[in-house]
Amino acid sequence: MTERKTLNRYYPVDYDPAKIPKLKTKQKEQNRLWGIRVMAPFNMRCNTCGDYIYKGKKFNSKKETVSNEDYLGIEIHRFYIRCPKCVAVIAFKTDPKNCDYTLETGATRNFEAAKTLMDQEKKKQQAIEDEEAANPMKVLENRTKQSRNEMDTMEALTELREMNARHEKVDHDGIIRKAKLYPTRVGAVAKGRGRLSN
């Protein structure tokens, strides 16, 4: 029993590591489908039966590396899962450019408000930049608006600070005086209680 827990093992004198058979080549390993446990990365609806698959549902999936496709040297992987109701194949792959997954076949992705909002903000920002690039007067107008807004917020902030300073006028000497008188008052109250009990 203790033999399997040893840190070093016995190697015979005639041991030759070159005689050990090699594993499959890397080319064959890349195209191989690996069985892997994966969670659904987003909410989706099966195209075949209409069943909803929610984000976080666990599946036994098959994973493969997508050949001839990468993003800045990062491999892109494709996952094949099956619908839990009708067993139709659903395929999606990684999208490292957007830090997300893209659905390929078998289902449609449900609406995501956060992603849509981010896309709208990007489009709005891009439209503003395009307009500024075409019109130099618009750049000047935007800068004056921004500086005016900064001045307004600074004024409001100074007003709030002044109001807080007025409300926070604390009489430190009065607090110290009360702290010194507190033990004598407690003693007087205790004596008064003692007289009542007698």
JSON list of C-alpha atoms in Angstrom, two decimals:
[
{"chain": "A", "resi": 1, "resn": "MET", "atom": "CA", "xyz": [0.00, 0.00, 0.00]},
{"chain": "A", "resi": 2, "resn": "THR", "atom": "CA", "xyz": [2.75, 2.46, 0.85]},
{"chain": "A", "resi": 3, "resn": "GLU", "atom": "CA", "xyz": [4.51, 1.68, -2.42]},
{"chain": "A", "resi": 4, "resn": "ARG", "atom": "CA", "xyz": [2.13, 3.83, -4.52]},
{"chain": "A", "resi": 5, "resn": "LYS", "atom": "CA", "xyz": [2.76, 6.88, -2.32]},
{"chain": "A", "resi": 6, "resn": "THR", "atom": "CA", "xyz": [6.52, 7.03, -2.80]},
{"chain": "A", "resi": 7, "resn": "LEU", "atom": "CA", "xyz": [8.14, 10.08, -4.31]},
{"chain": "A", "resi": 8, "resn": "ASN", "atom": "CA", "xyz": [10.72, 8.17, -6.37]},
{"chain": "A", "resi": 9, "resn": "ARG", "atom": "CA", "xyz": [10.27, 4.94, -8.27]},
{"chain": "A", "resi": 10, "resn": "TYR", "atom": "CA", "xyz": [12.59, 2.20, -9.35]},
{"chain": "A", "resi": 11, "resn": "TYR", "atom": "CA", "xyz": [13.74, 2.31, -12.96]},
{"chain": "A", "resi": 12, "resn": "PRO", "atom": "CA", "xyz": [15.49, -0.82, -14.25]},
{"chain": "A", "resi": 13, "resn": "VAL", "atom": "CA", "xyz": [18.97, -0.60, -15.71]},
{"chain": "A", "resi": 14, "resn": "ASP", "atom": "CA", "xyz": [17.80, -1.36, -19.26]},
{"chain": "A", "resi": 15, "resn": "TYR", "atom": "CA", "xyz": [15.05, 1.36, -19.19]},
{"chain": "A", "resi": 16, "resn": "ASP", "atom": "CA", "xyz": [14.99, 3.46, -22.37]},
{"chain": "A", "resi": 17, "resn": "PRO", "atom": "CA", "xyz": [12.40, 6.30, -22.62]},
{"chain": "A", "resi": 18, "resn": "ALA", "atom": "CA", "xyz": [12.81, 6.37, -26.42]},
{"chain": "A", "resi": 19, "resn": "LYS", "atom": "CA", "xyz": [11.07, 2.98, -26.63]},
{"chain": "A", "resi": 20, "resn": "ILE", "atom": "CA", "xyz": [7.83, 4.39, -25.20]},
{"chain": "A", "resi": 21, "resn": "PRO", "atom": "CA", "xyz": [5.30, 4.85, -28.04]},
{"chain": "A", "resi": 22, "resn": "LYS", "atom": "CA", "xyz": [4.52, 8.43, -28.99]},
{"chain": "A", "resi": 23, "resn": "LEU", "atom": "CA", "xyz": [1.07, 9.95, -28.65]},
{"chain": "A", "resi": 24, "resn": "LYS", "atom": "CA", "xyz": [-0.98, 11.17, -31.59]},
{"chain": "A", "resi": 25, "resn": "THR", "atom": "CA", "xyz": [0.37, 14.08, -33.58]},
{"chain": "A", "resi": 26, "resn": "LYS", "atom": "CA", "xyz": [-0.78, 17.61, -32.84]},
{"chain": "A", "resi": 27, "resn": "GLN", "atom": "CA", "xyz": [-2.60, 17.88, -36.19]},
{"chain": "A", "resi": 28, "resn": "LYS", "atom": "CA", "xyz": [-4.91, 15.00, -35.30]},
{"chain": "A", "resi": 29, "resn": "GLU", "atom": "CA", "xyz": [-5.38, 16.29, -31.74]},
{"chain": "A", "resi": 30, "resn": "GLN", "atom": "CA", "xyz": [-6.57, 19.69, -32.99]},
{"chain": "A", "resi": 31, "resn": "ASN", "atom": "CA", "xyz": [-9.40, 18.23, -35.06]},
{"chain": "A", "resi": 32, "resn": "ARG", "atom": "CA", "xyz": [-10.54, 15.90, -32.29]},
{"chain": "A", "resi": 33, "resn": "LEU", "atom": "CA", "xyz": [-13.83, 16.52, -30.48]},
{"chain": "A", "resi": 34, "resn": "TRP", "atom": "CA", "xyz": [-13.38, 16.65, -26.72]},
{"chain": "A", "resi": 35, "resn": "GLY", "atom": "CA", "xyz": [-16.19, 15.82, -24.31]},
{"chain": "A", "resi": 36, "resn": "ILE", "atom": "CA", "xyz": [-16.49, 18.70, -21.87]},
{"chain": "A", "resi": 37, "resn": "ARG", "atom": "CA", "xyz": [-19.00, 19.96, -19.29]},
{"chain": "A", "resi": 38, "resn": "VAL", "atom": "CA", "xyz": [-20.10, 23.51, -20.11]},
{"chain": "A", "resi": 39, "resn": "MET", "atom": "CA", "xyz": [-22.73, 26.02, -18.99]},
{"chain": "A", "resi": 40, "resn": "ALA", "atom": "CA", "xyz": [-24.92, 27.90, -21.44]},
{"chain": "A", "resi": 41, "resn": "PRO", "atom": "CA", "xyz": [-23.24, 31.31, -21.88]},
{"chain": "A", "resi": 42, "resn": "PHE", "atom": "CA", "xyz": [-26.48, 33.19, -22.66]},
{"chain": "A", "resi": 43, "resn": "ASN", "atom": "CA", "xyz": [-30.26, 32.77, -22.84]},
{"chain": "A", "resi": 44, "resn": "MET", "atom": "CA", "xyz": [-31.40, 31.13, -26.06]},
{"chain": "A", "resi": 45, "resn": "ARG", "atom": "CA", "xyz": [-34.40, 29.48, -27.66]},
{"chain": "A", "resi": 46, "resn": "CYS", "atom": "CA", "xyz": [-34.24, 26.25, -29.64]},
{"chain": "A", "resi": 47, "resn": "ASN", "atom": "CA", "xyz": [-35.27, 26.68, -33.28]},
{"chain": "A", "resi": 48, "resn": "THR", "atom": "CA", "xyz": [-36.68, 23.15, -33.53]},
{"chain": "A", "resi": 49, "resn": "CYS", "atom": "CA", "xyz": [-38.99, 22.87, -30.51]},
{"chain": "A", "resi": 50, "resn": "GLY", "atom": "CA", "xyz": [-39.07, 26.45, -29.15]},
{"chain": "A", "resi": 51, "resn": "ASP", "atom": "CA", "xyz": [-37.78, 25.44, -25.70]},
{"chain": "A", "resi": 52, "resn": "TYR", "atom": "CA", "xyz": [-36.01, 28.16, -23.72]},
{"chain": "A", "resi": 53, "resn": "ILE", "atom": "CA", "xyz": [-32.49, 27.42, -22.49]},
{"chain": "A", "resi": 54, "resn": "TYR", "atom": "CA", "xyz": [-31.40, 29.77, -19.74]},
{"chain": "A", "resi": 55, "resn": "LYS", "atom": "CA", "xyz": [-27.93, 31.09, -19.03]},
{"chain": "A", "resi": 56, "resn": "GLY", "atom": "CA", "xyz": [-26.03, 28.84, -16.62]},
{"chain": "A", "resi": 57, "resn": "LYS", "atom": "CA", "xyz": [-27.75, 25.56, -17.53]},
{"chain": "A", "resi": 58, "resn": "LYS", "atom": "CA", "xyz": [-25.17, 22.75, -17.58]},
{"chain": "A", "resi": 59, "resn": "PHE", "atom": "CA", "xyz": [-24.62, 20.57, -20.63]},
{"chain": "A", "resi": 60, "resn": "ASN", "atom": "CA", "xyz": [-22.35, 17.73, -21.68]},
{"chain": "A", "resi": 61, "resn": "SER", "atom": "CA", "xyz": [-20.88, 19.21, -24.84]},
{"chain": "A", "resi": 62, "resn": "LYS", "atom": "CA", "xyz": [-18.33, 18.48, -27.51]},
{"chain": "A", "resi": 63, "resn": "LYS", "atom": "CA", "xyz": [-15.55, 21.02, -27.99]},
{"chain": "A", "resi": 64, "resn": "GLU", "atom": "CA", "xyz": [-13.34, 21.51, -31.02]},
{"chain": "A", "resi": 65, "resn": "THR", "atom": "CA", "xyz": [-10.73, 24.07, -32.01]},
{"chain": "A", "resi": 66, "resn": "VAL", "atom": "CA", "xyz": [-11.82, 26.04, -35.07]},
{"chain": "A", "resi": 67, "resn": "SER", "atom": "CA", "xyz": [-9.17, 25.61, -37.76]},
{"chain": "A", "resi": 68, "resn": "ASN", "atom": "CA", "xyz": [-7.90, 28.60, -39.77]},
{"chain": "A", "resi": 69, "resn": "GLU", "atom": "CA", "xyz": [-9.56, 31.04, -37.40]},
{"chain": "A", "resi": 70, "resn": "ASP", "atom": "CA", "xyz": [-8.07, 32.94, -34.46]},
{"chain": "A", "resi": 71, "resn": "TYR", "atom": "CA", "xyz": [-8.03, 36.42, -32.92]},
{"chain": "A", "resi": 72, "resn": "LEU", "atom": "CA", "xyz": [-4.59, 37.91, -32.14]},
{"chain": "A", "resi": 73, "resn": "GLY", "atom": "CA", "xyz": [-3.19, 34.42, -31.66]},
{"chain": "A", "resi": 74, "resn": "ILE", "atom": "CA", "xyz": [-6.04, 33.30, -29.35]},
{"chain": "A", "resi": 75, "resn": "GLU", "atom": "CA", "xyz": [-7.66, 30.05, -30.44]},
{"chain": "A", "resi": 76, "resn": "ILE", "atom": "CA", "xyz": [-11.39, 30.05, -31.11]},
{"chain": "A", "resi": 77, "resn": "HIS", "atom": "CA", "xyz": [-13.32, 27.04, -29.81]},
{"chain": "A", "resi": 78, "resn": "ARG", "atom": "CA", "xyz": [-16.66, 25.69, -31.03]},
{"chain": "A", "resi": 79, "resn": "PHE", "atom": "CA", "xyz": [-19.08, 23.92, -28.67]},
{"chain": "A", "resi": 80, "resn": "TYR", "atom": "CA", "xyz": [-21.86, 21.52, -29.65]},
{"chain": "A", "resi": 81, "resn": "ILE", "atom": "CA", "xyz": [-24.69, 21.01, -27.14]},
{"chain": "A", "resi": 82, "resn": "ARG", "atom": "CA", "xyz": [-28.06, 19.31, -27.44]},
{"chain": "A", "resi": 83, "resn": "CYS", "atom": "CA", "xyz": [-31.46, 20.80, -26.63]},
{"chain": "A", "resi": 84, "resn": "PRO", "atom": "CA", "xyz": [-32.74, 19.13, -23.44]},
{"chain": "A", "resi": 85, "resn": "LYS", "atom": "CA", "xyz": [-36.25, 18.74, -24.89]},
{"chain": "A", "resi": 86, "resn": "CYS", "atom": "CA", "xyz": [-35.84, 17.71, -28.55]},
{"chain": "A", "resi": 87, "resn": "VAL", "atom": "CA", "xyz": [-32.13, 16.73, -28.62]},
{"chain": "A", "resi": 88, "resn": "ALA", "atom": "CA", "xyz": [-31.39, 19.04, -31.60]},
{"chain": "A", "resi": 89, "resn": "VAL", "atom": "CA", "xyz": [-27.77, 20.14, -31.98]},
{"chain": "A", "resi": 90, "resn": "ILE", "atom": "CA", "xyz": [-26.96, 23.73, -31.00]},
{"chain": "A", "resi": 91, "resn": "ALA", "atom": "CA", "xyz": [-23.53, 25.14, -31.90]},
{"chain": "A", "resi": 92, "resn": "PHE", "atom": "CA", "xyz": [-21.81, 28.27, -30.60]},
{"chain": "A", "resi": 93, "resn": "LYS", "atom": "CA", "xyz": [-18.22, 29.47, -30.57]},
{"chain": "A", "resi": 94, "resn": "THR", "atom": "CA", "xyz": [-16.03, 31.81, -28.55]},
{"chain": "A", "resi": 95, "resn": "ASP", "atom": "CA", "xyz": [-15.68, 35.45, -29.60]},
{"chain": "A", "resi": 96, "resn": "PRO", "atom": "CA", "xyz": [-12.53, 36.80, -27.90]},
{"chain": "A", "resi": 97, "resn": "LYS", "atom": "CA", "xyz": [-12.78, 40.13, -29.75]},
{"chain": "A", "resi": 98, "resn": "ASN", "atom": "CA", "xyz": [-15.99, 41.04, -27.89]},
{"chain": "A", "resi": 99, "resn": "CYS", "atom": "CA", "xyz": [-15.34, 38.85, -24.81]},
{"chain": "A", "resi": 100, "resn": "ASP", "atom": "CA", "xyz": [-18.48, 36.90, -25.62]},
{"chain": "A", "resi": 101, "resn": "TYR", "atom": "CA", "xyz": [-19.86, 33.87, -27.52]},
{"chain": "A", "resi": 102, "resn": "THR", "atom": "CA", "xyz": [-21.52, 33.83, -30.92]},
{"chain": "A", "resi": 103, "resn": "LEU", "atom": "CA", "xyz": [-24.39, 31.47, -31.68]},
{"chain": "A", "resi": 104, "resn": "GLU", "atom": "CA", "xyz": [-23.98, 29.62, -34.97]},
{"chain": "A", "resi": 105, "resn": "THR", "atom": "CA", "xyz": [-26.81, 27.12, -35.50]},
{"chain": "A", "resi": 106, "resn": "GLY", "atom": "CA", "xyz": [-29.75, 25.44, -33.80]},
{"chain": "A", "resi": 107, "resn": "ALA", "atom": "CA", "xyz": [-31.04, 28.31, -31.64]},
{"chain": "A", "resi": 108, "resn": "THR", "atom": "CA", "xyz": [-31.63, 32.04, -31.52]},
{"chain": "A", "resi": 109, "resn": "ARG", "atom": "CA", "xyz": [-30.17, 34.26, -28.83]},
{"chain": "A", "resi": 110, "resn": "ASN", "atom": "CA", "xyz": [-32.67, 36.06, -26.60]},
{"chain": "A", "resi": 111, "resn": "PHE", "atom": "CA", "xyz": [-32.72, 39.83, -26.14]},
{"chain": "A", "resi": 112, "resn": "GLU", "atom": "CA", "xyz": [-30.08, 41.22, -23.80]},
{"chain": "A", "resi": 113, "resn": "ALA", "atom": "CA", "xyz": [-30.72, 44.76, -22.61]},
{"chain": "A", "resi": 114, "resn": "ALA", "atom": "CA", "xyz": [-27.19, 45.44, -21.30]},
{"chain": "A", "resi": 115, "resn": "LYS", "atom": "CA", "xyz": [-25.52, 44.47, -24.58]},
{"chain": "A", "resi": 116, "resn": "THR", "atom": "CA", "xyz": [-28.00, 46.50, -26.62]},
{"chain": "A", "resi": 117, "resn": "LEU", "atom": "CA", "xyz": [-27.43, 49.54, -24.40]},
{"chain": "A", "resi": 118, "resn": "MET", "atom": "CA", "xyz": [-23.66, 49.24, -24.80]},
{"chain": "A", "resi": 119, "resn": "ASP", "atom": "CA", "xyz": [-24.03, 48.97, -28.58]},
{"chain": "A", "resi": 120, "resn": "GLN", "atom": "CA", "xyz": [-26.26, 52.07, -28.67]},
{"chain": "A", "resi": 121, "resn": "GLU", "atom": "CA", "xyz": [-23.77, 54.04, -26.56]},
{"chain": "A", "resi": 122, "resn": "LYS", "atom": "CA", "xyz": [-20.93, 53.02, -28.88]},
{"chain": "A", "resi": 123, "resn": "LYS", "atom": "CA", "xyz": [-22.95, 54.08, -31.94]},
{"chain": "A", "resi": 124, "resn": "LYS", "atom": "CA", "xyz": [-23.83, 57.41, -30.32]},
{"chain": "A", "resi": 125, "resn": "GLN", "atom": "CA", "xyz": [-20.19, 58.05, -29.39]},
{"chain": "A", "resi": 126, "resn": "GLN", "atom": "CA", "xyz": [-19.10, 57.11, -32.92]},
{"chain": "A", "resi": 127, "resn": "ALA", "atom": "CA", "xyz": [-21.69, 59.48, -34.44]},
{"chain": "A", "resi": 128, "resn": "ILE", "atom": "CA", "xyz": [-20.45, 62.34, -32.22]},
{"chain": "A", "resi": 129, "resn": "GLU", "atom": "CA", "xyz": [-16.83, 61.65, -33.20]},
{"chain": "A", "resi": 130, "resn": "ASP", "atom": "CA", "xyz": [-17.73, 61.53, -36.90]},
{"chain": "A", "resi": 131, "resn": "GLU", "atom": "CA", "xyz": [-19.65, 64.80, -36.63]},
{"chain": "A", "resi": 132, "resn": "GLU", "atom": "CA", "xyz": [-16.76, 66.47, -34.79]},
{"chain": "A", "resi": 133, "resn": "ALA", "atom": "CA", "xyz": [-14.30, 65.25, -37.41]},
{"chain": "A", "resi": 134, "resn": "ALA", "atom": "CA", "xyz": [-16.43, 66.78, -40.19]},
{"chain": "A", "resi": 135, "resn": "ASN", "atom": "CA", "xyz": [-17.25, 70.06, -38.42]},
{"chain": "A", "resi": 136, "resn": "PRO", "atom": "CA", "xyz": [-14.59, 71.92, -36.36]},
{"chain": "A", "resi": 137, "resn": "MET", "atom": "CA", "xyz": [-17.20, 74.37, -35.00]},
{"chain": "A", "resi": 138, "resn": "LYS", "atom": "CA", "xyz": [-19.06, 71.44, -33.42]},
{"chain": "A", "resi": 139, "resn": "VAL", "atom": "CA", "xyz": [-15.87, 70.50, -31.57]},
{"chain": "A", "resi": 140, "resn": "LEU", "atom": "CA", "xyz": [-15.67, 74.02, -30.14]},
{"chain": "A", "resi": 141, "resn": "GLU", "atom": "CA", "xyz": [-19.35, 73.96, -29.14]},
{"chain": "A", "resi": 142, "resn": "ASN", "atom": "CA", "xyz": [-18.95, 70.61, -27.39]},
{"chain": "A", "resi": 143, "resn": "ARG", "atom": "CA", "xyz": [-15.91, 71.85, -25.50]},
{"chain": "A", "resi": 144, "resn": "THR", "atom": "CA", "xyz": [-17.73, 74.97, -24.29]},
{"chain": "A", "resi": 145, "resn": "LYS", "atom": "CA", "xyz": [-20.72, 72.86, -23.19]},
{"chain": "A", "resi": 146, "resn": "GLN", "atom": "CA", "xyz": [-18.42, 70.51, -21.32]},
{"chain": "A", "resi": 147, "resn": "SER", "atom": "CA", "xyz": [-16.56, 73.36, -19.58]},
{"chain": "A", "resi": 148, "resn": "ARG", "atom": "CA", "xyz": [-19.90, 75.02, -18.67]},
{"chain": "A", "resi": 149, "resn": "ASN", "atom": "CA", "xyz": [-21.15, 71.75, -17.16]},
{"chain": "A", "resi": 150, "resn": "GLU", "atom": "CA", "xyz": [-17.91, 71.36, -15.19]},
{"chain": "A", "resi": 151, "resn": "MET", "atom": "CA", "xyz": [-18.24, 74.92, -13.82]},
{"chain": "A", "resi": 152, "resn": "ASP", "atom": "CA", "xyz": [-21.88, 74.28, -12.81]},
{"chain": "A", "resi": 153, "resn": "THR", "atom": "CA", "xyz": [-20.98, 71.07, -10.99]},
{"chain": "A", "resi": 154, "resn": "MET", "atom": "CA", "xyz": [-18.08, 72.79, -9.21]},
{"chain": "A", "resi": 155, "resn": "GLU", "atom": "CA", "xyz": [-20.41, 75.61, -8.05]},
{"chain": "A", "resi": 156, "resn": "ALA", "atom": "CA", "xyz": [-22.97, 73.11, -6.79]},
{"chain": "A", "resi": 157, "resn": "LEU", "atom": "CA", "xyz": [-20.23, 71.20, -4.98]},
{"chain": "A", "resi": 158, "resn": "THR", "atom": "CA", "xyz": [-18.89, 74.32, -3.24]},
{"chain": "A", "resi": 159, "resn": "GLU", "atom": "CA", "xyz": [-22.45, 75.27, -2.17]},
{"chain": "A", "resi": 160, "resn": "LEU", "atom": "CA", "xyz": [-22.95, 71.82, -0.66]},
{"chain": "A", "resi": 161, "resn": "ARG", "atom": "CA", "xyz": [-19.63, 72.05, 1.16]},
{"chain": "A", "resi": 162, "resn": "GLU", "atom": "CA", "xyz": [-20.56, 75.45, 2.62]},
{"chain": "A", "resi": 163, "resn": "MET", "atom": "CA", "xyz": [-23.95, 74.12, 3.76]},
{"chain": "A", "resi": 164, "resn": "ASN", "atom": "CA", "xyz": [-22.31, 71.12, 5.42]},
{"chain": "A", "resi": 165, "resn": "ALA", "atom": "CA", "xyz": [-19.78, 73.39, 7.13]},
{"chain": "A", "resi": 166, "resn": "ARG", "atom": "CA", "xyz": [-22.61, 75.53, 8.57]},
{"chain": "A", "resi": 167, "resn": "HIS", "atom": "CA", "xyz": [-24.45, 72.47, 9.88]},
{"chain": "A", "resi": 168, "resn": "GLU", "atom": "CA", "xyz": [-21.34, 70.90, 11.36]},
{"chain": "A", "resi": 169, "resn": "LYS", "atom": "CA", "xyz": [-20.49, 73.69, 13.83]},
{"chain": "A", "resi": 170, "resn": "VAL", "atom": "CA", "xyz": [-19.79, 71.64, 16.92]},
{"chain": "A", "resi": 171, "resn": "ASP", "atom": "CA", "xyz": [-19.09, 73.14, 20.37]},
{"chain": "A", "resi": 172, "resn": "HIS", "atom": "CA", "xyz": [-16.02, 71.13, 21.36]},
{"chain": "A", "resi": 173, "resn": "ASP", "atom": "CA", "xyz": [-15.55, 72.94, 24.68]},
{"chain": "A", "resi": 174, "resn": "GLY", "atom": "CA", "xyz": [-19.15, 72.18, 25.68]},
{"chain": "A", "resi": 175, "resn": "ILE", "atom": "CA", "xyz": [-18.67, 68.48, 24.91]},
{"chain": "A", "resi": 176, "resn": "ILE", "atom": "CA", "xyz": [-15.48, 68.35, 27.02]},
{"chain": "A", "resi": 177, "resn": "ARG", "atom": "CA", "xyz": [-17.26, 70.14, 29.89]},
{"chain": "A", "resi": 178, "resn": "LYS", "atom": "CA", "xyz": [-20.13, 67.64, 29.77]},
{"chain": "A", "resi": 179, "resn": "ALA", "atom": "CA", "xyz": [-17.68, 64.73, 29.72]},
{"chain": "A", "resi": 180, "resn": "LYS", "atom": "CA", "xyz": [-15.97, 66.03, 32.87]},
{"chain": "A", "resi": 181, "resn": "LEU", "atom": "CA", "xyz": [-19.30, 66.53, 34.66]},
{"chain": "A", "resi": 182, "resn": "TYR", "atom": "CA", "xyz": [-20.66, 63.10, 33.70]},
{"chain": "A", "resi": 183, "resn": "PRO", "atom": "CA", "xyz": [-18.96, 61.07, 36.51]},
{"chain": "A", "resi": 184, "resn": "THR", "atom": "CA", "xyz": [-20.17, 63.51, 39.18]},
{"chain": "A", "resi": 185, "resn": "ARG", "atom": "CA", "xyz": [-23.75, 63.34, 37.87]},
{"chain": "A", "resi": 186, "resn": "VAL", "atom": "CA", "xyz": [-23.66, 59.53, 37.82]},
{"chain": "A", "resi": 187, "resn": "GLY", "atom": "CA", "xyz": [-22.42, 59.56, 41.45]},
{"chain": "A", "resi": 188, "resn": "ALA", "atom": "CA", "xyz": [-25.20, 61.96, 42.48]},
{"chain": "A", "resi": 189, "resn": "VAL", "atom": "CA", "xyz": [-27.87, 59.80, 40.83]},
{"chain": "A", "resi": 190, "resn": "ALA", "atom": "CA", "xyz": [-26.48, 56.69, 42.57]},
{"chain": "A", "resi": 191, "resn": "LYS", "atom": "CA", "xyz": [-26.60, 58.45, 45.97]},
{"chain": "A", "resi": 192, "resn": "GLY", "atom": "CA", "xyz": [-30.17, 59.57, 45.31]},
{"chain": "A", "resi": 193, "resn": "ARG", "atom": "CA", "xyz": [-31.20, 55.97, 44.61]},
{"chain": "A", "resi": 194, "resn": "GLY", "atom": "CA", "xyz": [-29.51, 54.83, 47.80]},
{"chain": "A", "resi": 195, "resn": "ARG", "atom": "CA", "xyz": [-31.60, 57.28, 49.88]},
{"chain": "A", "resi": 196, "resn": "LEU", "atom": "CA", "xyz": [-34.82, 56.11, 48.26]},
{"chain": "A", "resi": 197, "resn": "SER", "atom": "CA", "xyz": [-34.12, 52.46, 49.06]},
{"chain": "A", "resi": 198, "resn": "ASN", "atom": "CA", "xyz": [-33.36, 53.24, 52.77]}
]
